[in-house]
Coordinates of C-alpha atoms in Angstrom, one line a residue:
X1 CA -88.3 -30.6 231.6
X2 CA -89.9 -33.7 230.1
X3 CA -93.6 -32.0 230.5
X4 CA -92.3 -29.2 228.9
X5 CA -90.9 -31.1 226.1
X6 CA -93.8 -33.0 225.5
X7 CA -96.3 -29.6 225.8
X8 CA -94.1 -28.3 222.4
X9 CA -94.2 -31.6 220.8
X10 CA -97.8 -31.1 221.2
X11 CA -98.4 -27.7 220.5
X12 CA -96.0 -28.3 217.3
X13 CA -98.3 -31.4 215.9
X14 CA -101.5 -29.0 215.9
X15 CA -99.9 -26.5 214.5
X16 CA -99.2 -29.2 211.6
X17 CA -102.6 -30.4 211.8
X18 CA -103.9 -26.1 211.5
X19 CA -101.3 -26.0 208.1
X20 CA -101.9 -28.8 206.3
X21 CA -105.8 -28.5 206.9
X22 CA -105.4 -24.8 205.6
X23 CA -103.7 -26.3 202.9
X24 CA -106.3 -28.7 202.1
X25 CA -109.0 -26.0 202.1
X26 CA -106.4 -24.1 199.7
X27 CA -106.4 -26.5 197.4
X28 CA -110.3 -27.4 197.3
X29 CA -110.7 -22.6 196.9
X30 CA -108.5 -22.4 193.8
X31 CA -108.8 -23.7 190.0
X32 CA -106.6 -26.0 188.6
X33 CA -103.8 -24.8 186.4
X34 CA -104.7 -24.4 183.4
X35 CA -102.8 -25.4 179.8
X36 CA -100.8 -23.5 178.6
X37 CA -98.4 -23.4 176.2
X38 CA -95.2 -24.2 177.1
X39 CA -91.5 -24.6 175.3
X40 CA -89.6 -28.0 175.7
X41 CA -86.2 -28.1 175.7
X42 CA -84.2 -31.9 174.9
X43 CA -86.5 -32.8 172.5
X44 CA -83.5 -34.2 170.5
X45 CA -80.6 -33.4 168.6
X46 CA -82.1 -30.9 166.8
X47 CA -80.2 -30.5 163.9
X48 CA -82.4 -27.6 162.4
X49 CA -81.5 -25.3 166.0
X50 CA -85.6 -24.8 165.8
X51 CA -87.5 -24.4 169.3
X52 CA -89.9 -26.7 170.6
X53 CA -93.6 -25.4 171.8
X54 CA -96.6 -28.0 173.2
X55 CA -100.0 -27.7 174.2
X56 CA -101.3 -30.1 176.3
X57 CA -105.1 -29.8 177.0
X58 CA -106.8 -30.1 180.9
X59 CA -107.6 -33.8 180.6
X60 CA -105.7 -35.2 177.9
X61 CA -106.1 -39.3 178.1
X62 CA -103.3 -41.7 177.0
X63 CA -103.0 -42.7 173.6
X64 CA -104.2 -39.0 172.2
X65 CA -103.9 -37.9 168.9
X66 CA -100.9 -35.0 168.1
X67 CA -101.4 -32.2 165.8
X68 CA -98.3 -30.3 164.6
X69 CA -98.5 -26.7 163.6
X70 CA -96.1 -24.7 161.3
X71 CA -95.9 -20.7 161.2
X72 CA -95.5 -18.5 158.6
X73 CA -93.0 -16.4 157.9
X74 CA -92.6 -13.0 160.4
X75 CA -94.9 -15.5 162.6
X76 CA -94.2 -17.6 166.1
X77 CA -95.1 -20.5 167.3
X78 CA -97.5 -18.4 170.2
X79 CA -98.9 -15.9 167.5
X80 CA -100.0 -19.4 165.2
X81 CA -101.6 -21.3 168.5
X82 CA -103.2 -18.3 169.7
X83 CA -105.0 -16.8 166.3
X84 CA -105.4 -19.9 164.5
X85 CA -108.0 -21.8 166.4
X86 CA -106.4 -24.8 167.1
X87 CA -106.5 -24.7 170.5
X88 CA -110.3 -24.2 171.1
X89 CA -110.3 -28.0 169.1
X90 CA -107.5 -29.3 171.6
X91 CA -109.4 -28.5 174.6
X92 CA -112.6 -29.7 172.9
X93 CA -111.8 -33.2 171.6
X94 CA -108.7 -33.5 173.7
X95 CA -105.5 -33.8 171.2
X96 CA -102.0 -32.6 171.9
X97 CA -100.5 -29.6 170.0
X98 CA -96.7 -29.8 169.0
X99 CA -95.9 -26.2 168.0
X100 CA -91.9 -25.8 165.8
X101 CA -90.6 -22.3 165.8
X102 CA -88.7 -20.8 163.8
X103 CA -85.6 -18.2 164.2
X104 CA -84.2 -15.2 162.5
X105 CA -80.8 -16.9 163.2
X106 CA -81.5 -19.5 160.6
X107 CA -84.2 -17.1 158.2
X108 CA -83.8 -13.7 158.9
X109 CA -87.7 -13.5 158.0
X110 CA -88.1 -16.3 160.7
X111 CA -89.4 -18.8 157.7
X112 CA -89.0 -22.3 157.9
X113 CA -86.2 -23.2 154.9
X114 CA -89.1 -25.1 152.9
X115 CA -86.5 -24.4 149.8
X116 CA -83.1 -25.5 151.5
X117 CA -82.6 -29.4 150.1
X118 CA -80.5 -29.6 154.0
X119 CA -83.5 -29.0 155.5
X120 CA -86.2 -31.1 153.5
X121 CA -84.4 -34.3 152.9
X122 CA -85.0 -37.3 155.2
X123 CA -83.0 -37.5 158.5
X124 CA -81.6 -34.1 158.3
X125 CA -82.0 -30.4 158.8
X126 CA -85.3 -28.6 159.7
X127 CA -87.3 -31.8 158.8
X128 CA -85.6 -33.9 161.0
X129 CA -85.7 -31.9 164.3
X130 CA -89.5 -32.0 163.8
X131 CA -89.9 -35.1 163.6
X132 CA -87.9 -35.3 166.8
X133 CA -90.5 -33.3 168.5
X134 CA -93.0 -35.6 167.1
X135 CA -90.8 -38.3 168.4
X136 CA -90.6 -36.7 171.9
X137 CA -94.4 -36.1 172.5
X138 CA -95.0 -40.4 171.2
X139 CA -92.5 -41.2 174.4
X140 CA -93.3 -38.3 177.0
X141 CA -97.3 -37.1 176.1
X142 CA -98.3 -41.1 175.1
X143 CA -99.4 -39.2 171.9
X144 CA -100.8 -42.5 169.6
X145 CA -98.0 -42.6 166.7
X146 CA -101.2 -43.9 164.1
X147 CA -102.7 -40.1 164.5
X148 CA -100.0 -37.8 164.2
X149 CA -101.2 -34.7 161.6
X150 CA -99.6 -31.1 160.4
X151 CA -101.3 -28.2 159.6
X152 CA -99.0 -24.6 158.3
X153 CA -99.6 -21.5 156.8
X154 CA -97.5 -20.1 154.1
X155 CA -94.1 -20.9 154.5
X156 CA -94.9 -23.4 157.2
X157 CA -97.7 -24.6 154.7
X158 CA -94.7 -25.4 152.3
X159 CA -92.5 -27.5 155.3
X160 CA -95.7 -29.3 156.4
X161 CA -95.4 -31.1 152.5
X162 CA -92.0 -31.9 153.4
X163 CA -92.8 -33.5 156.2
X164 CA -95.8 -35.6 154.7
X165 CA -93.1 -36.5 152.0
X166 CA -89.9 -37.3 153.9
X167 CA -92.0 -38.4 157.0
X168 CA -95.2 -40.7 155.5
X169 CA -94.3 -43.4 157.9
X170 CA -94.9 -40.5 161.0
X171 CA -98.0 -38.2 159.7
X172 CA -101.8 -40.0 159.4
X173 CA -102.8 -36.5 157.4
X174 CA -101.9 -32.8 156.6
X175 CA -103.3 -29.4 155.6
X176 CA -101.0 -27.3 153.3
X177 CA -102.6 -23.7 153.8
X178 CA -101.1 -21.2 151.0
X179 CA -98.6 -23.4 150.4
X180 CA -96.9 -25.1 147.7
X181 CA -95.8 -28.7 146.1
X182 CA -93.2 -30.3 147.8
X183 CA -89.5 -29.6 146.0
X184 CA -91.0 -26.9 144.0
X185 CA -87.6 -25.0 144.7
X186 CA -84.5 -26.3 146.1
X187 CA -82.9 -22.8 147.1
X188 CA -83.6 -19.1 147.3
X189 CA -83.4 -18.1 144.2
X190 CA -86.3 -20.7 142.5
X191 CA -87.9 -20.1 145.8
X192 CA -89.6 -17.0 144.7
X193 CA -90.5 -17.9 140.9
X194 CA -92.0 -21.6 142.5
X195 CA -94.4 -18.7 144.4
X196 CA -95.5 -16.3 141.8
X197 CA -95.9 -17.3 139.4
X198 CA -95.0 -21.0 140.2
X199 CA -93.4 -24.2 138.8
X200 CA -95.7 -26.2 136.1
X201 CA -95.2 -29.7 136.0
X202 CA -97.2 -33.0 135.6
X203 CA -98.5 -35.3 138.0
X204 CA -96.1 -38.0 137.9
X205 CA -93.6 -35.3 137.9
X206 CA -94.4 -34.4 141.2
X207 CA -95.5 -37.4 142.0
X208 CA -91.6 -38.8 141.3
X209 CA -90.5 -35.9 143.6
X210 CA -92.4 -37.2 146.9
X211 CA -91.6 -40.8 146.2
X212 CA -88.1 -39.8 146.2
X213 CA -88.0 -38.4 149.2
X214 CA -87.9 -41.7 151.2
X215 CA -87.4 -43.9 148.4
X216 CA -88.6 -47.5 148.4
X217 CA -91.2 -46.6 150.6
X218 CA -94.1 -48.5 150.1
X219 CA -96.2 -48.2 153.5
X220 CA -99.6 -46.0 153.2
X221 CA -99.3 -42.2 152.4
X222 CA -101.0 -39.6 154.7
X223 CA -104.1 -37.8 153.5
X224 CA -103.8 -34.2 152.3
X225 CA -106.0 -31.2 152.4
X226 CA -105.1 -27.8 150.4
X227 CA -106.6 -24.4 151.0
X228 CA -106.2 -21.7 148.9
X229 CA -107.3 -18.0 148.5
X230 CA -107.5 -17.0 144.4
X231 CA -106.9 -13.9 145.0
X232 CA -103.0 -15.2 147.2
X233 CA -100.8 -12.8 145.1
X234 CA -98.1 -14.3 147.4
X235 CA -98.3 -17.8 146.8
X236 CA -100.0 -17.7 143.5
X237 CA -103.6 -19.7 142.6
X238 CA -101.6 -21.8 140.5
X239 CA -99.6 -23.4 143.4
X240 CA -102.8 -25.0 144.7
X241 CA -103.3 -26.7 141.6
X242 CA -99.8 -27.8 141.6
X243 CA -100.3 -29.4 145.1
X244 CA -103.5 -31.0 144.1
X245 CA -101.7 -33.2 140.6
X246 CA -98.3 -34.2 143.4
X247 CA -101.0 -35.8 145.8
X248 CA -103.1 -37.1 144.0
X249 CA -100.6 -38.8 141.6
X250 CA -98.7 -39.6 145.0
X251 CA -101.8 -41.2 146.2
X252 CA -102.9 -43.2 142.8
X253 CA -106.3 -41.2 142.2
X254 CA -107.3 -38.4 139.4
X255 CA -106.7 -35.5 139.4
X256 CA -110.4 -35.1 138.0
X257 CA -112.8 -34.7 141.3
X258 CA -115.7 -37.3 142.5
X259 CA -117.6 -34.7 144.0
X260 CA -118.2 -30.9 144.4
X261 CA -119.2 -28.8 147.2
X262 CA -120.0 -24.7 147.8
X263 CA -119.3 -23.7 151.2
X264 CA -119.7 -20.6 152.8
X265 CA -117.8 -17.5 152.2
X266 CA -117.8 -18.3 148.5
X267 CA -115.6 -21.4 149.7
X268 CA -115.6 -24.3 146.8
X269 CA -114.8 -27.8 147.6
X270 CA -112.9 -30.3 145.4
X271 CA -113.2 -33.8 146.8
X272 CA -110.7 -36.5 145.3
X273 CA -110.7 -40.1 145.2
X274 CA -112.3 -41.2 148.3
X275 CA -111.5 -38.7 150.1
X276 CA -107.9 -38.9 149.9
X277 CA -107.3 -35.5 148.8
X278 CA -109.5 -31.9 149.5
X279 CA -108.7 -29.1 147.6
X280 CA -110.9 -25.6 148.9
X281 CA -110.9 -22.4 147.2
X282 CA -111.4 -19.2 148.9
X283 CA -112.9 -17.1 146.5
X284 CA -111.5 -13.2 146.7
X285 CA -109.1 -14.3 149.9
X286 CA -105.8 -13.5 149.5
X287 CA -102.6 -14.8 151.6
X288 CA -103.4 -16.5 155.3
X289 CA -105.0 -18.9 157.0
X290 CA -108.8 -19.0 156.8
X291 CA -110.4 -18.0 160.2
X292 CA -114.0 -17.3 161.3
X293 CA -114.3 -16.1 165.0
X294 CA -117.4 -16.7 166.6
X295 CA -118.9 -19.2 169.5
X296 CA -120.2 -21.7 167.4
X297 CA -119.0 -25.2 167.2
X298 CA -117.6 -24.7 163.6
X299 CA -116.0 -20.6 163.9
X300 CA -112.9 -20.3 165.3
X301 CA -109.3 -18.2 165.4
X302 CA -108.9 -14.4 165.2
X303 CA -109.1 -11.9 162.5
X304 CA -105.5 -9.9 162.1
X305 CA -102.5 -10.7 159.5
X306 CA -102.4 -13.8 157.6
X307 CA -105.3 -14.8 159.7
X308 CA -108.5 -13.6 157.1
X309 CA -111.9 -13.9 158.0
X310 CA -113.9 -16.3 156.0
X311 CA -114.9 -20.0 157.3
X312 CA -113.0 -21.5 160.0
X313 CA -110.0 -24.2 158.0
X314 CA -109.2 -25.3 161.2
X315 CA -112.5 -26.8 161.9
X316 CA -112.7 -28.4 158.9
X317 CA -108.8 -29.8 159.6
X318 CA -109.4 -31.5 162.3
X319 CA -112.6 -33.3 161.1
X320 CA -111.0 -34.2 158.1
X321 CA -108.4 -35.6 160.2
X322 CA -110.7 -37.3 162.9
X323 CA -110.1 -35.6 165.8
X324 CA -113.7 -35.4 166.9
X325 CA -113.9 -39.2 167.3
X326 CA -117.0 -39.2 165.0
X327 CA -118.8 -37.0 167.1
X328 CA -119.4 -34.0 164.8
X329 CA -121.7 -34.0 161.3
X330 CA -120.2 -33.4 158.2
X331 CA -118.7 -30.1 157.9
X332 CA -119.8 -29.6 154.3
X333 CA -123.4 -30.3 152.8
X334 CA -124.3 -32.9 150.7
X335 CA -121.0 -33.3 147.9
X336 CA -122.8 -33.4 144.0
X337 CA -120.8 -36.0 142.4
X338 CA -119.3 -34.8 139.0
X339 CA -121.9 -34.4 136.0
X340 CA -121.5 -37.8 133.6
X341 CA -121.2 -37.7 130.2
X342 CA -123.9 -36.3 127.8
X343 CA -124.7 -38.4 124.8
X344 CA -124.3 -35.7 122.5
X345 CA -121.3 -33.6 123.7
X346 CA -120.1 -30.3 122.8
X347 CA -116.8 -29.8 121.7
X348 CA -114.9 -26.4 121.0
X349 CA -111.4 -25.8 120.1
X350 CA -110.6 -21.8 120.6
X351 CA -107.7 -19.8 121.9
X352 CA -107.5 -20.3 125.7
X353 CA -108.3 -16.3 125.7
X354 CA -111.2 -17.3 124.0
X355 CA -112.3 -20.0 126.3
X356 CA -111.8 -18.1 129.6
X357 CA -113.5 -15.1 127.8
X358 CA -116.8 -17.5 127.0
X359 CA -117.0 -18.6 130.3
X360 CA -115.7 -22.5 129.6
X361 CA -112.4 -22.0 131.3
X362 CA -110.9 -20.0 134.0
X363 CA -107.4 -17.8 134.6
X364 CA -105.4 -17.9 137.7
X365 CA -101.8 -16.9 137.6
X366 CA -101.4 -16.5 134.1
X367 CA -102.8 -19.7 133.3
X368 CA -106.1 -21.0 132.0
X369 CA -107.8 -24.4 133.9
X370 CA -111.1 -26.0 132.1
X371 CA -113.9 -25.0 133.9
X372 CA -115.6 -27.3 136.1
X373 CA -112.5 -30.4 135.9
X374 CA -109.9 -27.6 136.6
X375 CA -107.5 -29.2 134.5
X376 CA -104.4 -26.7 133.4
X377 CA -104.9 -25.3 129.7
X378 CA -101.7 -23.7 129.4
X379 CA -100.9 -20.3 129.1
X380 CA -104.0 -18.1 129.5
X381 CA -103.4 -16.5 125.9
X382 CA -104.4 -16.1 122.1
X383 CA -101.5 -18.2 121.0
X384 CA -102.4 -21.4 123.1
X385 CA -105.4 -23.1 121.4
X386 CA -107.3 -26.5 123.3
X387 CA -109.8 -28.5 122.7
X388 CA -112.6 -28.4 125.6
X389 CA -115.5 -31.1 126.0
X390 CA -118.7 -30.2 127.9
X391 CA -119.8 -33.6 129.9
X392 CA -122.5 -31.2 132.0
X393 CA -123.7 -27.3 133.2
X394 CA -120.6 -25.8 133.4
X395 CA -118.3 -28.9 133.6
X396 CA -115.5 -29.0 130.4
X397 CA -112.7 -30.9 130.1
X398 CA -109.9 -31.2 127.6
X399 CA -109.9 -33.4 124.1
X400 CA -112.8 -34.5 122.2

């Protein structure tokens, strides 16, 4: 009985030995998983009732940078990670994705409530259960709380200023993509005039609104990149230009650029201070996220809605923001810095019809800007008269 006993125990150990070396060979055959993206649940209190996604790449090291992307509205958080190119970045240089989603339960267009004063003030609302997610990914992902970013679209581009105003203490940088100033409307009905044809106020007007919203703050201020299409009939032209006079005034340089650069797909870029703010116009692109698919180290995302095929913003994102670690070139050629002062400058005072009609100023959204400084004119008709300087080729600005 005790022969027999021990013949099982036997038989029974190299049958163990036969499975867990079958297992080993297993697990040497097949891949490892690979990232996906995944929903999180307990993230916080979550007093906005929004939904959680996160990418985290094969890899990722401690102490990684975190990137947070907002949708658009009729968009989800998969739809944004999927066509927007982010993750191709993540997987490259190794950064975590936080990705909010939105509900038709709280917008029935699933929009974030960039416009609802609940939802963009400090410690409440929308605002607050990102930051929570942010919050979550710091104590669970070892995400490095000095390089935390956002990036939205639309809608999302809108909530990604609230969080870089109620939030500077959290967010290194941001991208506003078709987006607008932060507090241009505080509820649904100003929401749609602050779009098209939008809200005009000075700097320090919007500059007052940002400082407000965490007041007696007086840390550093994130960095802030703009994109915008001129042909956006959603969120009008004029938005961008909006954007551009809050952050700069926010971040204590002029609104008057230190250099110039042309990109491709008839991109421009506005570089402010040094290199605090980026404004890029997408000439003839109307409302989305610029994409550019292709292989290459700078294309990325897929052409479909709100993702519109011109030169890849993502790419340009996350260099502006540092993800690469330094290891990229410049994204953009040489910058040529803005033309000095002639000796013998021109001055003209016309209508601003006039102007934009000779070529010395520009229209976008019913307005007229000074061409090369892009400073706002006032209305783009024959009843609003200025007085434009030329200081170089196709470089104006106002007064005399």
């Amino acid at each position: 009985m005790r022969r027999s006993s021990s013949l099982l125990a036997r038989l029974a150990g190299a049958a163990a030995g036969v499975v867990l070396a079958a297992a080993a060979v297993l697990a040497v055959a097949l891949p490892a998983q690979a990232a996906t993206l995944t929903q999180v649940t307990g993230f916080g209190s979550n007093p906005g009732n929004l939904a959680m996604y996160a990418y985290r790449p094969d890899g990722l090291p401690a102490n990684a940078p975190a990137v947070v992307l907002l949708h658009g509205c009729t968009q989800n958080a998969s739809g944004y990670f999927t066509n927007s190119g982010w993750q191709k970045y993540a997987d490259l240089w190794k950064f975590a994705l936080i990705v909010p989603q939105q509900s038709s339960a709280n917008n029935s267009s699933s929009c974030f409530n960039w416009f609802q004063t609940g939802d963009t003030t400090r410690g409440q609302g929308e605002a607050l259960s990102i930051k929570q997610m942010v919050d979550y990914a710091k104590t669970n992902y070892g995400s490095d709380a000095s390089r935390i970013y956002v990036s939205g679209l639309s809608a999302g581009a809108a909530m990604s200023a609230v969080m870089l105003a109620t939030y500077p203490d959290v967010f290194a940088a941001g991208s506003v993509i078709a987006g607008l100033p932060y507090r241009c409307a505080t509820d649904s009905t100003s929401a749609y005039s602050c779009m098209n044809p939008g809200v005009d106020k000075t700097p320090a007007q919007w500059g007052d609104l940002v400082r407000n919203a965490y007041s007696g703050y007086a840390g550093p201020r994130p960095r802030v990149v703009i994109w915008h299409g001129t042909s956006d009939t959603t969120a009008a032209p004029m938005n961008a230009v909006e954007s551009r006079d809050q952050w700069t005034n926010v971040l204590g340089v002029s609104q008057t650029p230190t250099s110039t650069a042309s990109l491709p797909a008839g991109t421009s870029l506005e570089v402010y201070g040094n290199d605090r703010v980026r404004l890029y116009r997408v000439s003839g692109m109307g409302h989305g996220t610029p994409v550019d698919p292709g292989s290459a180290t700078d294309q990325c995302g897929t052409a479909t809605a709100y993702f519109l095929d011109t030169i890849c913003s993502t790419y340009r994102d996350a260099l502006f923001f540092g993800l690469d670690g330094g290891t990229s070139p410049s994204p953009t050629p040489t910058a040529s810095p803005s033309p000095s002062p002639t000796a013998s400058p021109v001055c003209v005072t016309a209508s601003n019809y006039a102007h934009v009609t000779a070529g010395r100023a520009y229209q976008s959204g019913g307005y007229a800007y000074a061409l090369g400084s892009n400073q706002k004119m006032g209305l783009y008709n024959t009843f609003y008269t200025t007085t434009l300087k030329q200081t170089g080729p196709s470089y104006w600005v106002i007064g005399c």
